[in-house]
PDB file of C-alpha atoms in Angstrom:
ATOM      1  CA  UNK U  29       2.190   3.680   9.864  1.00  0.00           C
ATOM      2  CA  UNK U  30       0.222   2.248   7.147  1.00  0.00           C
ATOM      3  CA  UNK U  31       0.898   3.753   3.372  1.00  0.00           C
ATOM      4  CA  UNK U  32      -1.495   6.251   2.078  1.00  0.00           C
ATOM      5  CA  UNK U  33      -3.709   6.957  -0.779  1.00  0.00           C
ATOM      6  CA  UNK U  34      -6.188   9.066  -1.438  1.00  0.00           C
ATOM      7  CA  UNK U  35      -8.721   9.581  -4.102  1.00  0.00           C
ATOM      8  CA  UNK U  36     -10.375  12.400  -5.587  1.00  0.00           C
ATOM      9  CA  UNK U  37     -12.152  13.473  -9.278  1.00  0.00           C
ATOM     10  CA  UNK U  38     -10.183  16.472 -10.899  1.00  0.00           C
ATOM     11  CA  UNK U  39     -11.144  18.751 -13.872  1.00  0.00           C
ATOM     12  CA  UNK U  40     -11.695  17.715 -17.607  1.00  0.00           C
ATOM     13  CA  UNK U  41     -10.658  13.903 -17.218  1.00  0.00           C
ATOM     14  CA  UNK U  42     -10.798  12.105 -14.118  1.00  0.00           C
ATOM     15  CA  UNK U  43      -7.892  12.428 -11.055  1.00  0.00           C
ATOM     16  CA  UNK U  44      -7.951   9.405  -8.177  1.00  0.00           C
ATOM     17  CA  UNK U  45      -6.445   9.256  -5.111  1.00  0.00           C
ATOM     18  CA  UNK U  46      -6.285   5.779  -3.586  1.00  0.00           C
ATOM     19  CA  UNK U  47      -7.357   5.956   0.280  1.00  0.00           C
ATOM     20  CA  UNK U  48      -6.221   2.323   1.157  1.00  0.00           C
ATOM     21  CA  UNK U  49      -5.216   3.157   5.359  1.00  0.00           C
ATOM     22  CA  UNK U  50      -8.223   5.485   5.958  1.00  0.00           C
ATOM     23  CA  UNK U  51     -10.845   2.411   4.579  1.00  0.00           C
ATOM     24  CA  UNK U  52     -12.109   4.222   1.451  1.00  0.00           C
ATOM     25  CA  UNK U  53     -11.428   1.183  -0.870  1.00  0.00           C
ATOM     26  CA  UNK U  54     -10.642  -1.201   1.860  1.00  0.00           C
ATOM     27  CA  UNK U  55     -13.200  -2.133   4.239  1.00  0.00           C
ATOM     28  CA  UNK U  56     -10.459  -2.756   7.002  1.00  0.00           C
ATOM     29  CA  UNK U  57      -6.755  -2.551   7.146  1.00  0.00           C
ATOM     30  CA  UNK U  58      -6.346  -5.996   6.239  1.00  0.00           C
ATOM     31  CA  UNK U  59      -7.070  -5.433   3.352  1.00  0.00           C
ATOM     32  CA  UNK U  60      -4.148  -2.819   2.868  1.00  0.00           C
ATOM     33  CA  UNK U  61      -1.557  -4.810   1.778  1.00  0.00           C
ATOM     34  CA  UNK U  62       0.558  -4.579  -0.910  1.00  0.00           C
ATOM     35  CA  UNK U  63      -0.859  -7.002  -3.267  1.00  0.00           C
ATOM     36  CA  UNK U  64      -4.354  -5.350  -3.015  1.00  0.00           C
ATOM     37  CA  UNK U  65      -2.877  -2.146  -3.333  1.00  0.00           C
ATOM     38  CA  UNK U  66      -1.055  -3.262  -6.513  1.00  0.00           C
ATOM     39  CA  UNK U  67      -4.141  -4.786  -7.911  1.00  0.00           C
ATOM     40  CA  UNK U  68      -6.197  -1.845  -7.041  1.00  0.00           C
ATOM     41  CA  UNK U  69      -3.537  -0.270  -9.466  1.00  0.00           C
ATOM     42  CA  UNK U  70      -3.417  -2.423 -12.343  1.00  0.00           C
ATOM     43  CA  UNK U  71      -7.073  -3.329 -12.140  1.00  0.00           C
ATOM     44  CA  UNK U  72      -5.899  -6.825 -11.538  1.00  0.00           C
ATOM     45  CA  UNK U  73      -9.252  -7.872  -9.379  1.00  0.00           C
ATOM     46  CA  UNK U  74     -11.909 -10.183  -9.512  1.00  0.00           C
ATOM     47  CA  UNK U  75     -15.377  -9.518 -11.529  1.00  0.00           C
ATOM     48  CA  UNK U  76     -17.284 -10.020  -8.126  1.00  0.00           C
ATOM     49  CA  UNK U  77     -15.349  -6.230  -6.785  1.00  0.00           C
ATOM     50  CA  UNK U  78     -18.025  -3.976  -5.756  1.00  0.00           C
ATOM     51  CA  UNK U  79     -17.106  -0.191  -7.916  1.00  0.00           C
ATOM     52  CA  UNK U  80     -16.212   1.361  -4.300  1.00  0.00           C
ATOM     53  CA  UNK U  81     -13.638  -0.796  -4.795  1.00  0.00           C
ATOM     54  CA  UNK U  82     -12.298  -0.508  -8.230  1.00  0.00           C
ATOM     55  CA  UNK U  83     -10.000   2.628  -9.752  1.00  0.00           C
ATOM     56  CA  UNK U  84     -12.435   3.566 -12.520  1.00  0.00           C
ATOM     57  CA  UNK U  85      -9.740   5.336 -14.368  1.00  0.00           C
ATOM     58  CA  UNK U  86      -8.938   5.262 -18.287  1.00  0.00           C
ATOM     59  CA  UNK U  87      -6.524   7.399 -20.635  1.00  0.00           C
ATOM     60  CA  UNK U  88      -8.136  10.490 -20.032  1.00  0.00           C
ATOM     61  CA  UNK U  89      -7.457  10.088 -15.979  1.00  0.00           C
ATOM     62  CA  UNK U  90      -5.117  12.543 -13.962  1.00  0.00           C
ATOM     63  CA  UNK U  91      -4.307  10.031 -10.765  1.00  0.00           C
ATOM     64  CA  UNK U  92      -2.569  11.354  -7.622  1.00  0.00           C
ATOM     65  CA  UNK U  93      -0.873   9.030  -5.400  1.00  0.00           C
ATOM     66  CA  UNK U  94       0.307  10.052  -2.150  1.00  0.00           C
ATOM     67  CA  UNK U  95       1.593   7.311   0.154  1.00  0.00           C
ATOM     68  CA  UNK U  96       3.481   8.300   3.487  1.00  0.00           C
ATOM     69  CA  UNK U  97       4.646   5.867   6.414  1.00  0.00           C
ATOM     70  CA  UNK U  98       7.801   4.118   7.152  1.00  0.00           C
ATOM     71  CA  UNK U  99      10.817   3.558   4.742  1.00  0.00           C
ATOM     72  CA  UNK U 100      14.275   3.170   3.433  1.00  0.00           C
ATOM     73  CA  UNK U 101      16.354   2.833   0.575  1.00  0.00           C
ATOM     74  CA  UNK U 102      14.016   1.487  -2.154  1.00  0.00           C
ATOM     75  CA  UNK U 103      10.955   0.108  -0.044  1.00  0.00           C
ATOM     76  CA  UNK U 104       8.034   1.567   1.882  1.00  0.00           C
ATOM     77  CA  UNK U 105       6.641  -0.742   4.818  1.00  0.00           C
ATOM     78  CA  UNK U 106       2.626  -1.782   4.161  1.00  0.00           C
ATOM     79  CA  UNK U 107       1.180  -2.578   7.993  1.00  0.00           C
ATOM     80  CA  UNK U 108       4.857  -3.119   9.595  1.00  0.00           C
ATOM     81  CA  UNK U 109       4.531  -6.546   8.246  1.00  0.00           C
ATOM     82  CA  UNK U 110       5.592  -6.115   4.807  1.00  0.00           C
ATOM     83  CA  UNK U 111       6.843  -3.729   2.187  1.00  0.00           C
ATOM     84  CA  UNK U 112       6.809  -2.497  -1.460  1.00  0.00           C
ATOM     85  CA  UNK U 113       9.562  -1.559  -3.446  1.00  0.00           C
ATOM     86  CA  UNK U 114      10.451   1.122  -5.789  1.00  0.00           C
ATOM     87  CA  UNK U 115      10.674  -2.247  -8.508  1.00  0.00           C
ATOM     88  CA  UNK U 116       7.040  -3.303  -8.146  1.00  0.00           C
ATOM     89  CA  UNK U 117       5.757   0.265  -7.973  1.00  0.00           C
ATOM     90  CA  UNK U 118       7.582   1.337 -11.330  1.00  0.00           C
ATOM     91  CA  UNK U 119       6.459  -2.089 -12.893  1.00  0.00           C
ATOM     92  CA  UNK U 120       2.825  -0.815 -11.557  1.00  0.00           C
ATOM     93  CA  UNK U 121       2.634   1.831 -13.236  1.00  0.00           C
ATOM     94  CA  UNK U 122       4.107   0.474 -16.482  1.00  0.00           C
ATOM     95  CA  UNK U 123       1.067  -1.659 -16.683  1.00  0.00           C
ATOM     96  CA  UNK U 124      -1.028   1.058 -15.965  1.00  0.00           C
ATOM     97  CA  UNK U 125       0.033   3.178 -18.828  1.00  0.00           C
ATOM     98  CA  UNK U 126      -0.114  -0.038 -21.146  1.00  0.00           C
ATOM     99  CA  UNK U 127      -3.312  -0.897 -19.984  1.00  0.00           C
ATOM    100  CA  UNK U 128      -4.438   3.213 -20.426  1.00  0.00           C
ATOM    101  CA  UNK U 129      -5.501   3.125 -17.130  1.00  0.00           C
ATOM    102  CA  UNK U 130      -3.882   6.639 -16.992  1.00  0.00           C
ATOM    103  CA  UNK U 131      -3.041  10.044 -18.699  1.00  0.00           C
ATOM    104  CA  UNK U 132      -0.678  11.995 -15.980  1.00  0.00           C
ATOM    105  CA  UNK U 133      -0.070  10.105 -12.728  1.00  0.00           C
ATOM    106  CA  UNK U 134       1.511  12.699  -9.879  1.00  0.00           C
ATOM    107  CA  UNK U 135       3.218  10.262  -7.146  1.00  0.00           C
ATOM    108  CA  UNK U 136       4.472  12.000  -3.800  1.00  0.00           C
ATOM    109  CA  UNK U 137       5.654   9.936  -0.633  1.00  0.00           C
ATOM    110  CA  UNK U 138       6.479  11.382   2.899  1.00  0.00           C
ATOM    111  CA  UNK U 139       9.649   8.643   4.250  1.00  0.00           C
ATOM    112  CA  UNK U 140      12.828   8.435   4.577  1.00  0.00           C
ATOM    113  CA  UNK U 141      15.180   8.300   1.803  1.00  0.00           C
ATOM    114  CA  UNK U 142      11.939   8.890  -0.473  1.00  0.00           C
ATOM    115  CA  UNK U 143      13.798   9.626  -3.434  1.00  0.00           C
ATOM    116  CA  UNK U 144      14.556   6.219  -3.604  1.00  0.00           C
ATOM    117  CA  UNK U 145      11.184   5.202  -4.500  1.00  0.00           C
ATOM    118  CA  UNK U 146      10.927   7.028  -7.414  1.00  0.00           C
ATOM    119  CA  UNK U 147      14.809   6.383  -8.971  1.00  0.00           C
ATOM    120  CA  UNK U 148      13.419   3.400 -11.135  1.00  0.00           C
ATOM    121  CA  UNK U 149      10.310   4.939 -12.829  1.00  0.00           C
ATOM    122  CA  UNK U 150       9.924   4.168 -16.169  1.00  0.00           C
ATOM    123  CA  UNK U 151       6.872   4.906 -17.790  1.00  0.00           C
ATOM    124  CA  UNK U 152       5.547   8.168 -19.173  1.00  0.00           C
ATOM    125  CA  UNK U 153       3.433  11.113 -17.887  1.00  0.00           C
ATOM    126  CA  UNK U 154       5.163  10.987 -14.358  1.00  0.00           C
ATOM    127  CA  UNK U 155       5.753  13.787 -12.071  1.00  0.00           C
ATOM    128  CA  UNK U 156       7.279  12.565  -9.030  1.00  0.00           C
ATOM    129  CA  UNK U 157       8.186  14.182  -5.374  1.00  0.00           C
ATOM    130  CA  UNK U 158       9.997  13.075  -2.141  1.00  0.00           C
ATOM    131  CA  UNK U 159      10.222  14.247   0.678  1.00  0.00           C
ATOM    132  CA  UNK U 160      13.718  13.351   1.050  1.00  0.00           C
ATOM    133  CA  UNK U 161      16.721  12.266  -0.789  1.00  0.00           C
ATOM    134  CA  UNK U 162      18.676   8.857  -0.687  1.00  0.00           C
ATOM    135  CA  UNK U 163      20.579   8.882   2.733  1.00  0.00           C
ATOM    136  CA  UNK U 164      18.629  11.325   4.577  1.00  0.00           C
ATOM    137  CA  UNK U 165      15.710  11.219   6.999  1.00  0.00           C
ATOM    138  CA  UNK U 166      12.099  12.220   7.202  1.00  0.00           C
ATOM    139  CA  UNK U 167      11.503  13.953  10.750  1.00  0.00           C
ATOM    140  CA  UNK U 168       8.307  14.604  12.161  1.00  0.00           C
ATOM    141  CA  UNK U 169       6.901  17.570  13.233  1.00  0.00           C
ATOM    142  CA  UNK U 170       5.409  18.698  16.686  1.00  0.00           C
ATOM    143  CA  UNK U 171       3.749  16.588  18.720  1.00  0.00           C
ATOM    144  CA  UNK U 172       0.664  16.663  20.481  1.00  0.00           C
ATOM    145  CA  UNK U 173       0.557  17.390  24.079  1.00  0.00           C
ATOM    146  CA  UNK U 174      -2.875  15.325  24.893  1.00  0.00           C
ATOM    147  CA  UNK U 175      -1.831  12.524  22.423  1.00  0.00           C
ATOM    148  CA  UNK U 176       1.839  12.610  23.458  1.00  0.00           C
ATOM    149  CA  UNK U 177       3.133  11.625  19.547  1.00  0.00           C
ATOM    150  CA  UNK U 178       3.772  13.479  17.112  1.00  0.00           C
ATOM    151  CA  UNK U 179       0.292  13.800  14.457  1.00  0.00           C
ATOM    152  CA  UNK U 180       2.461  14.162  10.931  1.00  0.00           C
ATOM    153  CA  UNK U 181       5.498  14.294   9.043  1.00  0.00           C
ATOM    154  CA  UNK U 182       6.775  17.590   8.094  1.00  0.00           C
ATOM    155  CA  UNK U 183       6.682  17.625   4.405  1.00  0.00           C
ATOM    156  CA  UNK U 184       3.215  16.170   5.191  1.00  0.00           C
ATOM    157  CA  UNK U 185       2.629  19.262   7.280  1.00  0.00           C
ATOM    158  CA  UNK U 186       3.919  21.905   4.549  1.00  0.00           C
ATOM    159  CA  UNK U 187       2.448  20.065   1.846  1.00  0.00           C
ATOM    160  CA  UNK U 188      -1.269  19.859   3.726  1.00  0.00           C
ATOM    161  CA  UNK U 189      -0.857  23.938   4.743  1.00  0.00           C
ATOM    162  CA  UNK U 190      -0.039  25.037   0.940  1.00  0.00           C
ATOM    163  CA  UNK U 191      -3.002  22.507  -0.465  1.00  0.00           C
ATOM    164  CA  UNK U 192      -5.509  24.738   2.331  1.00  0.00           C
ATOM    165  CA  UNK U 193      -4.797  27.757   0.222  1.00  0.00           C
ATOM    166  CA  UNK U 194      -5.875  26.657  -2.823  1.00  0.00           C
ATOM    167  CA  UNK U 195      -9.629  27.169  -4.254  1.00  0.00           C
ATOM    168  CA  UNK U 196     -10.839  25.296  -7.818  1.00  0.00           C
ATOM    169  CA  UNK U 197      -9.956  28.637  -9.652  1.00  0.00           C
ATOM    170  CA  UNK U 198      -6.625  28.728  -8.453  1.00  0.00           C
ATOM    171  CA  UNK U 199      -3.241  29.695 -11.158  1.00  0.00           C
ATOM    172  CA  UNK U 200      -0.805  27.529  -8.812  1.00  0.00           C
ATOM    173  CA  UNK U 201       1.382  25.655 -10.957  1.00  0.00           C
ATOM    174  CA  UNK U 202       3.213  22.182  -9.885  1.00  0.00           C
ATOM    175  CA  UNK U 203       6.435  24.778 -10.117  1.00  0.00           C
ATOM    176  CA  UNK U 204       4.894  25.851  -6.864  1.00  0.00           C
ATOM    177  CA  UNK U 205       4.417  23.077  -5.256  1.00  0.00           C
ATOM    178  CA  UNK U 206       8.326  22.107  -5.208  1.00  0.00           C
ATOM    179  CA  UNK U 207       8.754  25.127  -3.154  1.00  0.00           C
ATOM    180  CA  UNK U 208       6.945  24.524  -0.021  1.00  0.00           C
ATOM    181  CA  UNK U 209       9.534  22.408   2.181  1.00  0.00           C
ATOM    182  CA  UNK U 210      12.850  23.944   1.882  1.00  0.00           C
ATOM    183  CA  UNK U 211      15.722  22.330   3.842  1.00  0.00           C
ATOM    184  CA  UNK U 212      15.381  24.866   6.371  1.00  0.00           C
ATOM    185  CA  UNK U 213      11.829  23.503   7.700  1.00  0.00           C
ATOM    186  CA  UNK U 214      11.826  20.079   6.687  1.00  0.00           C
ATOM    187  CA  UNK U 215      15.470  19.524   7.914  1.00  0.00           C
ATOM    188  CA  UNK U 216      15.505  17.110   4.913  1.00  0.00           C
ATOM    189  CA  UNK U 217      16.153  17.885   1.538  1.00  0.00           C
ATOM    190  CA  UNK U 218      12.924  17.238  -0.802  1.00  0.00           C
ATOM    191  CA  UNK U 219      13.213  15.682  -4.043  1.00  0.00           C
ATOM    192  CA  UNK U 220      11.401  15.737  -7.426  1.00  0.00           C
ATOM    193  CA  UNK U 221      11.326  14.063 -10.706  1.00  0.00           C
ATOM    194  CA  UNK U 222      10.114  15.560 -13.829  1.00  0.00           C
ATOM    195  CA  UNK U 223      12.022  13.833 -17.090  1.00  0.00           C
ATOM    196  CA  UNK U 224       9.306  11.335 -17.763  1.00  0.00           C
ATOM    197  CA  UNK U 225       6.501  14.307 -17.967  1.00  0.00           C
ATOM    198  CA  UNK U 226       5.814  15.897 -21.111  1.00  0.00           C
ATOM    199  CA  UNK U 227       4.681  18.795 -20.070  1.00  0.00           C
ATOM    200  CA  UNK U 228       6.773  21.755 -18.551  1.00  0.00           C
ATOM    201  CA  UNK U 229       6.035  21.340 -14.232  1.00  0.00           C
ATOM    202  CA  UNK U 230       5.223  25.460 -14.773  1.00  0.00           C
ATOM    203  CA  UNK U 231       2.353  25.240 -17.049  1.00  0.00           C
ATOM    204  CA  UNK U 232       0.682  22.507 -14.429  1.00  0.00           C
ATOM    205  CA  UNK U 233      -1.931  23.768 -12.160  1.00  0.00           C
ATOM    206  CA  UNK U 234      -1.850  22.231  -9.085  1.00  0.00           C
ATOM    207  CA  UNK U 235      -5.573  21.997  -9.879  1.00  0.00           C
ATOM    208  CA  UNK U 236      -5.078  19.407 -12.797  1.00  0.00           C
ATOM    209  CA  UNK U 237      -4.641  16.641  -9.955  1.00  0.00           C
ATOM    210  CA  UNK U 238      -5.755  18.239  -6.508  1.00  0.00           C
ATOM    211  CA  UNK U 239      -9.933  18.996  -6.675  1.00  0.00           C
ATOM    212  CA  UNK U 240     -11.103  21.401  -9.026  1.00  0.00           C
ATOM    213  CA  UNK U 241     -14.133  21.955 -11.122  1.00  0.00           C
ATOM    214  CA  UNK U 242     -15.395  19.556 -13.680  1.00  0.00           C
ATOM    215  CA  UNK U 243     -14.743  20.443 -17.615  1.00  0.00           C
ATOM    216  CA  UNK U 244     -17.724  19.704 -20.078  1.00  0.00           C
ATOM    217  CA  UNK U 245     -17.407  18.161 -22.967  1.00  0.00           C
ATOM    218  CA  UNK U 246     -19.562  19.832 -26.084  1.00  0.00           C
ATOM    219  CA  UNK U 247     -21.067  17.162 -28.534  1.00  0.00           C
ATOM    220  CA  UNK U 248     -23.274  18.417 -31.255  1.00  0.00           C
ATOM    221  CA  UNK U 249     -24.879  14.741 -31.754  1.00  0.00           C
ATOM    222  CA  UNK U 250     -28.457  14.569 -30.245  1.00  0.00           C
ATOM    223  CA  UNK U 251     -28.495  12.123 -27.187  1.00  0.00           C
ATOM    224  CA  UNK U 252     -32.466  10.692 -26.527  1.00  0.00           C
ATOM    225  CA  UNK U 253     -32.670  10.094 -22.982  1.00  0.00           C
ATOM    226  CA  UNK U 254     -36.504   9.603 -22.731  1.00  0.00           C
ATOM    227  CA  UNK U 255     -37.432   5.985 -21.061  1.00  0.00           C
ATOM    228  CA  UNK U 256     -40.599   3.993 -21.273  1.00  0.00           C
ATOM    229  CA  UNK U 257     -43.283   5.710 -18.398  1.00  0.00           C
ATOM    230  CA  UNK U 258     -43.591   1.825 -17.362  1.00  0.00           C
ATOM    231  CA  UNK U 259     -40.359   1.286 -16.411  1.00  0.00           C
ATOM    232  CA  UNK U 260     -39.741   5.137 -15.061  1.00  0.00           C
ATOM    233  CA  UNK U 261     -42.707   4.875 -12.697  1.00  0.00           C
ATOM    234  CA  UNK U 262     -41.753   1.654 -10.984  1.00  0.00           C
ATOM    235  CA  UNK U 263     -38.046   2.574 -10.776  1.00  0.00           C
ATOM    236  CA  UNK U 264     -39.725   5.959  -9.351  1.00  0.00           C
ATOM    237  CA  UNK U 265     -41.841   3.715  -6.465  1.00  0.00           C
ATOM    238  CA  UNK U 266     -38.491   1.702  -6.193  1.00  0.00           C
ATOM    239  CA  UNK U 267     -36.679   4.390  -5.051  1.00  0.00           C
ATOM    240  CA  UNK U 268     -38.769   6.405  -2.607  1.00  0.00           C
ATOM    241  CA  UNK U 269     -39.970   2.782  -0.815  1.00  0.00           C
ATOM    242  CA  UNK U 270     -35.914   2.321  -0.486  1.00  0.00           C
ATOM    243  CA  UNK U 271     -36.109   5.599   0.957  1.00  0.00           C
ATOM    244  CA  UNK U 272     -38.632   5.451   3.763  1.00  0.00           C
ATOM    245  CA  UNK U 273     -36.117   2.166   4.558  1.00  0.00           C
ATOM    246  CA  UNK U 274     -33.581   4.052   4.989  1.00  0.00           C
ATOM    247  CA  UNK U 275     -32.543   5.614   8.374  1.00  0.00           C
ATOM    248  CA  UNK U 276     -31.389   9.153   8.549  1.00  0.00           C
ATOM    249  CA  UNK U 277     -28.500   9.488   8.033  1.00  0.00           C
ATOM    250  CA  UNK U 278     -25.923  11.937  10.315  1.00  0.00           C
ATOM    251  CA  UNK U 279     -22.439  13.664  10.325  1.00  0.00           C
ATOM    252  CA  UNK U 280     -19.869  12.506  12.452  1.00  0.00           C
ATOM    253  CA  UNK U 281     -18.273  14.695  14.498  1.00  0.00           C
ATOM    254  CA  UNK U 282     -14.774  15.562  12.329  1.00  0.00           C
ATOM    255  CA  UNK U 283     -11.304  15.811  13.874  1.00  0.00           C
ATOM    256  CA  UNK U 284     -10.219  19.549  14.456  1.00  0.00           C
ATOM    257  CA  UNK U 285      -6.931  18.817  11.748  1.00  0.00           C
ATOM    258  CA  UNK U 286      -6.738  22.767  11.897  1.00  0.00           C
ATOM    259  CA  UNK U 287      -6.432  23.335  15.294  1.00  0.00           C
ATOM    260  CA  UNK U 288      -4.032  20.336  15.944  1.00  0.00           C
ATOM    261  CA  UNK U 289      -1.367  21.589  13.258  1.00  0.00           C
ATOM    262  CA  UNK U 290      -1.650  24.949  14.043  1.00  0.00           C
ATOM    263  CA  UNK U 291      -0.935  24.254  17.828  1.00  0.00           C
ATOM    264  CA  UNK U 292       2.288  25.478  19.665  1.00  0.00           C
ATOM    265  CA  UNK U 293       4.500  22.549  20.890  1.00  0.00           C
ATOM    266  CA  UNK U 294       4.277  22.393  24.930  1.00  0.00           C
ATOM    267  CA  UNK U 295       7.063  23.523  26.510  1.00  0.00           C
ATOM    268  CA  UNK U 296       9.087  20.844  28.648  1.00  0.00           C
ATOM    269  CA  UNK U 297       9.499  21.056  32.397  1.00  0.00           C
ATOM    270  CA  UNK U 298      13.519  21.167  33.222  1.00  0.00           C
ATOM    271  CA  UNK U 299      14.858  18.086  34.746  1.00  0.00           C
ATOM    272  CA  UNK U 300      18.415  17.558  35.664  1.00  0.00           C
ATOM    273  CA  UNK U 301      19.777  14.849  33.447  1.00  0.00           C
ATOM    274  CA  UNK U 302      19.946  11.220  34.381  1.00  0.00           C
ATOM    275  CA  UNK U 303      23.685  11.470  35.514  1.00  0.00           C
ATOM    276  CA  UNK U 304      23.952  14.835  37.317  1.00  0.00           C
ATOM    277  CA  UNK U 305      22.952  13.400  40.719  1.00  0.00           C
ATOM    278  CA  UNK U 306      24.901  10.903  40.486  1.00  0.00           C
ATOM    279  CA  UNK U 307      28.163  13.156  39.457  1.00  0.00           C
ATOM    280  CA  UNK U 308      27.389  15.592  41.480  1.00  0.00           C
ATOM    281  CA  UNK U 309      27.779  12.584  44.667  1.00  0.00           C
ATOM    282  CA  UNK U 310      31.191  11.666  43.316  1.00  0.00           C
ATOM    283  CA  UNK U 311      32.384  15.200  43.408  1.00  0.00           C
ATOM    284  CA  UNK U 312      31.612  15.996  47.244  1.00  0.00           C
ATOM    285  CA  UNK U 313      33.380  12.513  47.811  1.00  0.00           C
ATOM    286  CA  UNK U 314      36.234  13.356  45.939  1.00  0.00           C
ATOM    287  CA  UNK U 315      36.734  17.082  47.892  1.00  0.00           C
ATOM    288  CA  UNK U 316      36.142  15.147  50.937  1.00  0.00           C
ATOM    289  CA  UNK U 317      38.770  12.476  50.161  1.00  0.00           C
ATOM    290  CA  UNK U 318      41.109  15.640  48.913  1.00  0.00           C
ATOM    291  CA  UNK U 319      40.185  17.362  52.630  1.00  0.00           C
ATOM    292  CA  UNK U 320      40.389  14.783  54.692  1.00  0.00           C
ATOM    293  CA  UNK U 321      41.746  11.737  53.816  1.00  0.00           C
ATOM    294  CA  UNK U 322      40.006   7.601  53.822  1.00  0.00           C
ATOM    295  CA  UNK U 323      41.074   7.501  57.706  1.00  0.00           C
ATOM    296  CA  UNK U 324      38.288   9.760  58.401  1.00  0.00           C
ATOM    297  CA  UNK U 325      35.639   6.715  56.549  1.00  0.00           C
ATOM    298  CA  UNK U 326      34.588   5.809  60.056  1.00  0.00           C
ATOM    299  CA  UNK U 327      32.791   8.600  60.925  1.00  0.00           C
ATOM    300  CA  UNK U 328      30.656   8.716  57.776  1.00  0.00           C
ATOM    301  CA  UNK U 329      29.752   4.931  57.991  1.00  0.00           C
TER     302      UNK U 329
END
């Protein structure tokens, strides 16, 4: 299971969520790889990298990062073919705040022992959650009966079911968010870290790094934005001929997310187990041994 970003604009300042595995700022899961991703981060890419590509963040960005997918004890695996560690990601982000590439980065990963991944964290403004602590194991939750796997994780799961309740004007705090996946549903015991943020976890709204509306800054300078006609009316004819190029374009039929996660498990058929038969042979050979002794062998054979 590849790791997981996803990106997103939040209120005053600007919040991003990396989607590397679902081909937002990769054009193809080759490209998700740890190097890329770490690039991505640091800004660490060539001049030729189209924006779609980039993370246009500076020191007034709130950036979520959200990766989920196989793991252990200080390392998530990229692609099954390689992995990052919680060294490289806490060096990441040191850059990052050097390079004011952030102002509050919120990091949550879905794998086992995630708490690992966050133990080396350094750098300022970080709010960090796992979904499990060092030792312990992410399960999954239900499966799907047409698929025949299971669809998510289940901190993924709780985490994704809170995150549908919330609208732009929402008062939900981070506080809130540590809540959602007690031991009793996730089986493991999440995790959170909250000594390198500055601010107190109960005065965060959820809203400062998951979608809200836009803040507007007030200037009282006086910004001219008249252009020459010239060049207006030719960018003007520019634009509608790219237009009428254009084909229409359509909406692609979406996956029903709500209805899958929402959906009772299928109940199993009853099978005897895979040594029953077999034991329940050995005891009618046993009685008739005990009955009738081996001399009676003949008659069976």
């Amino acid at each position: 299971m590849a790791a997981a970003c996803f990106l997103c604009r939040s209120a005053a300042s600007l919040a991003v969520l990396l989607l590397l595995s679902f081909r937002s700022l990769a054009a193809s899961q080759l490209e998700v790889t740890v190097e890329n991703f770490l690039r991505v981060l640091t800004g660490r890419i060539p001049s030729s990298t189209p924006r779609s590509k980039r993370l246009l963040s500076d020191d007034r960005s709130n950036i979520l990062i959200y990766m989920t997918g196989h793991g252990g004890n200080g390392f998530l695996k990229f692609q099954d073919s390689e992995e990052i560690t919680n060294i490289e990601l806490a060096d990441a982000f040191e850059q990052m705040w050097q390079k004011r590439r952030y102002n509050e980065l919120l990091f949550i990963i879905d794998t086992c022992q995630g708490a690992s991944m966050y133990e080396r964290f350094y750098s300022p403004n970080i709010m960090a959650l796992a979904s499990s602590q060092v030792g312990e194991d992410s399960l999954s939750h239900q499966p799907d009966p047409a698929v025949g796997v299971h669809l998510m994780d289940r901190y993924t799961f709780y985490v994704l079911e809170f995150l549908e309740e919330i609208n732009p004007a929402s008062e939900t705090s981070m506080y809130d968010l540590f809540q959602v996946c007690p031991k009793s549903l996730c089986v493991s015991t999440p995790g959170h870290r909250t000594d390198l943020f500055q601010r107190d976890p109960k005065n965060v709204l959820i809203t400062d790094f998951f979608g809200s509306v836009r803040k507007v800054e007030i200037t009282t300078e006086t910004v001219s934005l008249q252009e020459d006609s010239e060049i207006m009316e030719s960018s003007y004819t520019e634009d509608r001929m790219d237009e009428d190029l254009m084909e229409p374009l359509k909406y692609a039929e979406q996956l029903p997310v709500a209805q899958i996660i929402h959906q009772k498990p299928k109940l199993k058929d009853w099978h005897p187990p895979g040594g029953f038969i077999l034991g329940l042979w050995a005891l009618i050979i046993m009685v008739f041994f005990k009955t009738y002794g081996i001399k009676h062998m003949k008659f069976i054979f």
